[in-house]
C-alpha positions as a LaTeX table, in Angstrom:
\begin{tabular}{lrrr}
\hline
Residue & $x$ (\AA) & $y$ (\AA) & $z$ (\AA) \\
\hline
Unk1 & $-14.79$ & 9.45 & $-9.25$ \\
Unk2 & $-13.11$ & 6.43 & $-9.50$ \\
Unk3 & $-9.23$ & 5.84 & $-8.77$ \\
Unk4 & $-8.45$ & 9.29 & $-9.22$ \\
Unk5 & $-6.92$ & 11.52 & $-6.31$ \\
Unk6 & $-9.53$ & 14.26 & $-7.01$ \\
Unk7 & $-11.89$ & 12.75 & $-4.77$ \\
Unk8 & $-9.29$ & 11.64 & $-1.88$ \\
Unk9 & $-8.66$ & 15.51 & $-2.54$ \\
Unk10 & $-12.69$ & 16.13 & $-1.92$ \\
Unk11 & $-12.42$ & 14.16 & 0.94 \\
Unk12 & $-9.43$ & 15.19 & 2.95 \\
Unk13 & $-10.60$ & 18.77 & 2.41 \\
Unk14 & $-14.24$ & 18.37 & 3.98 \\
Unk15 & $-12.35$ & 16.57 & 6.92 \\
Unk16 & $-10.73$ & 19.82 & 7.08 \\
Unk17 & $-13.34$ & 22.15 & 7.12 \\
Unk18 & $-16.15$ & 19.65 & 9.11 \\
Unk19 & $-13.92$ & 19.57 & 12.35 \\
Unk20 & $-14.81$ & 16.57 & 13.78 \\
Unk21 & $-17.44$ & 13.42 & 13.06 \\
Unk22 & $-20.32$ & 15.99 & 13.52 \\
Unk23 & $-19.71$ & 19.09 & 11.36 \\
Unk24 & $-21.00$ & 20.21 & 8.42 \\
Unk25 & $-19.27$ & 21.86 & 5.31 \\
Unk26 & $-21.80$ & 24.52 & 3.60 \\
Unk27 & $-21.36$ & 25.57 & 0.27 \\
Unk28 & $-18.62$ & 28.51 & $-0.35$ \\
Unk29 & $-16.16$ & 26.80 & 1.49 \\
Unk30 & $-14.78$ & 25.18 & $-1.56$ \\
Unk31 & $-17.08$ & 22.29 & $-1.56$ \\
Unk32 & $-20.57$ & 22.64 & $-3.51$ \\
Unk33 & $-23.03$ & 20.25 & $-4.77$ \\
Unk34 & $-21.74$ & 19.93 & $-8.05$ \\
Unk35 & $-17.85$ & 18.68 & $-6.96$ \\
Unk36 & $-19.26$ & 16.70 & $-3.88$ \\
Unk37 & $-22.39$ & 15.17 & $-5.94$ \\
Unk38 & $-20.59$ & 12.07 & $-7.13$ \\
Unk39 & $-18.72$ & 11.34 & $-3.51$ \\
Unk40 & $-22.87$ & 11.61 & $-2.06$ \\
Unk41 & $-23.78$ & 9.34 & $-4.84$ \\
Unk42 & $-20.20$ & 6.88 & $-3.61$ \\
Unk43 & $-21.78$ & 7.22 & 0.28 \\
Unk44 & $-18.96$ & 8.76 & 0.94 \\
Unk45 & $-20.68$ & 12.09 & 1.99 \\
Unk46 & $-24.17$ & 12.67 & 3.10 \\
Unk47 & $-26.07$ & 16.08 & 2.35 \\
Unk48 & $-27.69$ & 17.83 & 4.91 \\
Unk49 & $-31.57$ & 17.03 & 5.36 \\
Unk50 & $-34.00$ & 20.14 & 5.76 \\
Unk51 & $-34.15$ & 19.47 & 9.67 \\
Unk52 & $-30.54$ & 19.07 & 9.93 \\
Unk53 & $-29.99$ & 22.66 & 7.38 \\
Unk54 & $-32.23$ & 24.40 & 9.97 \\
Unk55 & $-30.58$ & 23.50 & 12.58 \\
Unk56 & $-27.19$ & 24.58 & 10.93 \\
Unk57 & $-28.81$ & 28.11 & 10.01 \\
Unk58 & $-30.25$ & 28.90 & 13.61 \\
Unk59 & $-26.42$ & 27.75 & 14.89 \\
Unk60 & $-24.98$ & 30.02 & 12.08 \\
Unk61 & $-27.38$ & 32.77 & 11.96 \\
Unk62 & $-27.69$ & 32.55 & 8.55 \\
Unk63 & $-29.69$ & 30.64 & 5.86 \\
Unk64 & $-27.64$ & 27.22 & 5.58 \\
Unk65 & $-29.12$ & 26.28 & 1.80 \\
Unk66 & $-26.78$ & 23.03 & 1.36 \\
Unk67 & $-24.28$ & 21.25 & 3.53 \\
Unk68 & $-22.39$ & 17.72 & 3.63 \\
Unk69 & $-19.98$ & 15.81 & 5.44 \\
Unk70 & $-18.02$ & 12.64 & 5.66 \\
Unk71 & $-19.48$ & 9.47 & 6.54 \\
Unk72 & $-18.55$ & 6.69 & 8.02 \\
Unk73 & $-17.70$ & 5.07 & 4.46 \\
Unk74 & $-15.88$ & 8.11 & 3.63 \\
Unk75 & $-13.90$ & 8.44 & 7.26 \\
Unk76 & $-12.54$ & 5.30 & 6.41 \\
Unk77 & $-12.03$ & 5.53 & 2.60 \\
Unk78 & $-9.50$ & 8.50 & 3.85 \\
Unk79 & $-7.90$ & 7.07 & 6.34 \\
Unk80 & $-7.02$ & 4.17 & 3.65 \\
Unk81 & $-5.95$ & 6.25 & 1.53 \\
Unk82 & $-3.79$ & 7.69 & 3.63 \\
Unk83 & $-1.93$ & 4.50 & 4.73 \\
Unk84 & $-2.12$ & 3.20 & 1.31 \\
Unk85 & $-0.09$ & 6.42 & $-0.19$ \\
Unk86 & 2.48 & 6.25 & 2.86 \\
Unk87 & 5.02 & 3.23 & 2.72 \\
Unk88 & 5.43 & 0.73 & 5.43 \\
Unk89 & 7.67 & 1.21 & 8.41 \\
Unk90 & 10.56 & $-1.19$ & 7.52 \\
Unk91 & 13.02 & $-1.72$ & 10.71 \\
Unk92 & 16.43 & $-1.10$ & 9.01 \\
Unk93 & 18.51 & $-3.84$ & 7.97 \\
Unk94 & 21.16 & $-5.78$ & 10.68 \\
Unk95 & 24.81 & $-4.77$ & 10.40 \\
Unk96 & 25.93 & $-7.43$ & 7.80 \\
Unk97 & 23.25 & $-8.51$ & 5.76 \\
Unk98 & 22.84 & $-7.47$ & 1.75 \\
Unk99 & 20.15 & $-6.07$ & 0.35 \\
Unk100 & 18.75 & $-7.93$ & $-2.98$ \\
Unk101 & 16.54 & $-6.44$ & $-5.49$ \\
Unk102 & 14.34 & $-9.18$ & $-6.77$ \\
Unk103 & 11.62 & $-9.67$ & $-9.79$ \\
Unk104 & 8.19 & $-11.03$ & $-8.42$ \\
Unk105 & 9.35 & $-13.97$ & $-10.57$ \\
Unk106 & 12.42 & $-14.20$ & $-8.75$ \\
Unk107 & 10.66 & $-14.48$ & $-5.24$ \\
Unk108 & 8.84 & $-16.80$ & $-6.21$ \\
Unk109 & 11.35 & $-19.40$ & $-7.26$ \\
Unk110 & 12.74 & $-18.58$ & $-3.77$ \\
Unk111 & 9.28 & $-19.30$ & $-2.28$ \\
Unk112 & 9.42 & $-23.44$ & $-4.27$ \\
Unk113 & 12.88 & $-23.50$ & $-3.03$ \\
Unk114 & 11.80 & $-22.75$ & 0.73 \\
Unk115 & 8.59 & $-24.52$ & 0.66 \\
Unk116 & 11.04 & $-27.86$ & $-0.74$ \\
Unk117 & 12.98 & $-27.16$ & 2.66 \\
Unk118 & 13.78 & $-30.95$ & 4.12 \\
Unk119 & 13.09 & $-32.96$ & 1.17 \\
Unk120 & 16.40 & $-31.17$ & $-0.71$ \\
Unk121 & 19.72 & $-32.87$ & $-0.20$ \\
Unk122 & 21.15 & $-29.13$ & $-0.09$ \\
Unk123 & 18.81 & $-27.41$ & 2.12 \\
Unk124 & 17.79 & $-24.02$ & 1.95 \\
Unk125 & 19.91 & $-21.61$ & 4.67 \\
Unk126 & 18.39 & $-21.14$ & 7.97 \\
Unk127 & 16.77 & $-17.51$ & 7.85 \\
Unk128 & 16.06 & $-17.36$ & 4.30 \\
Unk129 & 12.68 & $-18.35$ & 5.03 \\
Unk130 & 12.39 & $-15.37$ & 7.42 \\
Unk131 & 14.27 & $-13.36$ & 5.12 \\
Unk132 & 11.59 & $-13.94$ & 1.97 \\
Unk133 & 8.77 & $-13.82$ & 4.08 \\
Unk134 & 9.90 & $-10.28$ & 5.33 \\
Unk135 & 10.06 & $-9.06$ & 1.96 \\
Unk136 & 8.95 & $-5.72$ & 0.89 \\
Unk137 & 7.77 & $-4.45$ & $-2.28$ \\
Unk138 & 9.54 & $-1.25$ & $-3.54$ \\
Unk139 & 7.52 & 0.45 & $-5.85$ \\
Unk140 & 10.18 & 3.34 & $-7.47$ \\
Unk141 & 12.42 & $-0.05$ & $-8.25$ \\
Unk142 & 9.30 & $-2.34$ & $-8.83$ \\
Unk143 & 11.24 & $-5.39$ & $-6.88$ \\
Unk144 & 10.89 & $-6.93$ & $-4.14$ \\
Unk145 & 13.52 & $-6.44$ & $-1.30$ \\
Unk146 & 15.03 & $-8.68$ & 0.57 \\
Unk147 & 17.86 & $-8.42$ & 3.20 \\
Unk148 & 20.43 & $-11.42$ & 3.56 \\
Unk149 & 23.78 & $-12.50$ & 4.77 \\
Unk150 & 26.60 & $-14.63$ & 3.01 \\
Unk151 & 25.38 & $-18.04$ & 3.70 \\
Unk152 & 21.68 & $-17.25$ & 2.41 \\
Unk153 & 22.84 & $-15.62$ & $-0.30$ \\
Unk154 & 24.26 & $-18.53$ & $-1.79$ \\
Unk155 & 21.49 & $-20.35$ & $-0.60$ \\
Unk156 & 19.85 & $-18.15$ & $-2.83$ \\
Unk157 & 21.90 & $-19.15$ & $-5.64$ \\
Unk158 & 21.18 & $-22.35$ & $-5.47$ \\
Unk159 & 17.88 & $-22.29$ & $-5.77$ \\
Unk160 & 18.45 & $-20.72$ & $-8.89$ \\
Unk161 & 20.64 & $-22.98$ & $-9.93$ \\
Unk162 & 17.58 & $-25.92$ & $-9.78$ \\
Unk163 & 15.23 & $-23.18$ & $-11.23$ \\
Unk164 & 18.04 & $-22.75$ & $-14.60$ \\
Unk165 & 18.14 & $-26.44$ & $-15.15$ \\
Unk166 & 14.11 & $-27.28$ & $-14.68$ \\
Unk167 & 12.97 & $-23.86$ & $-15.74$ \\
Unk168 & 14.46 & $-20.66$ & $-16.33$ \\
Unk169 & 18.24 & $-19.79$ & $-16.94$ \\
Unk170 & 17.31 & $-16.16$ & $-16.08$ \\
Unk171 & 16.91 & $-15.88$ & $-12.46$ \\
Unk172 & 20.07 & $-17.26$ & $-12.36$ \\
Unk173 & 21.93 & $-15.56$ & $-14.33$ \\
Unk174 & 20.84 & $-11.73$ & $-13.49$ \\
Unk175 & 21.93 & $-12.87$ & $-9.52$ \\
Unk176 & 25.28 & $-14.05$ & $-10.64$ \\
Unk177 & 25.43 & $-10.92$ & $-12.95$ \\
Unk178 & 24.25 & $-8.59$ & $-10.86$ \\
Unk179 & 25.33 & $-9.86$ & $-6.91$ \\
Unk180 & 28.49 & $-12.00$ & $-8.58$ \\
Unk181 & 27.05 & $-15.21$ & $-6.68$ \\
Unk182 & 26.43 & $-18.33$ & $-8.58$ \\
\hline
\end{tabular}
């Protein structure tokens, strides 16, 4: 099963049939033992015992021959998946500040910079600290946003101006290339 969808797929849809945390999903309801076999092996779903199947086919009427349903591993393997697939509420930006597209490489340079903080004789902007910390990740882009105003932006610059002459010239230059600060 492993990182596939197919078996978020299996899951969501015997959350779907089972109702609630007590229902059962019986074969011909688009689940059989075959598809849900390796999700039972996971402990993600639990078959039906012989008490619990004869229970089902007195409440049915009818011969119950397999069932399963979600358990409490697989509840919460869907419900993980679900926030994991959905992106994080992000408040939108304040009137004025810039968003910056960084590399993870990028942040972190940012990150020495801020961590330096008092011991610099040019210290980094107030609210770039903030600023990097609320960073999100946007995975279309693959950076890492971050929203800024004037003053942090070249406070941004600066710390890639130590980073060019201790380490890398490139942070540097793709800001001043692409955000025409240096």
């Amino acid at each position: 099963m492993g990182r596939s969808g197919g078996h978020i797929a299996l899951l969501q849809r015997v959350a779907d049939m089972q109702g609630g945390q007590d229902g059962w999903v019986s074969t011909g309801q688009g689940v059989d033992a075959r598809t849900a076999g390796p999700a039972v092996r996971l402990g993600l779903l639990s078959e039906a015992s012989a008490e619990e199947l004869a229970e089902l086919a007195a409440r049915a009427g009818r011969p119950a021959l397999w069932a399963v349903r979600l358990t409490a591993d697989g509840w919460d393997v869907l419900q993980y998946a679900h926030r994991r697939s959905s992106p994080p509420a992000v408040a939108p930006p304040e009137p004025g500040l810039q968003k910056v597209a960084l590399h993870r490489s990028e942040l972190d340079v940012l990150k020495r910079f801020i961590a330096l903080g008092e011991s610099l004789r040019c210290v980094p902007e107030e609210g770039l600290d903030a600023a990097v910390e609320a960073a999100r990740f946007d995975p279309p882009s693959n950076r890492w946003i971050v929203y800024v105003d004037g003053p942090q932006m070249k406070s941004m610059a600066r710390a890639y101006f130590l980073e060019r002459h201790s380490g890398s010239a490139a942070p540097a230059n793709r800001f001043a290339r692409i955000y025409g600060v240096s």
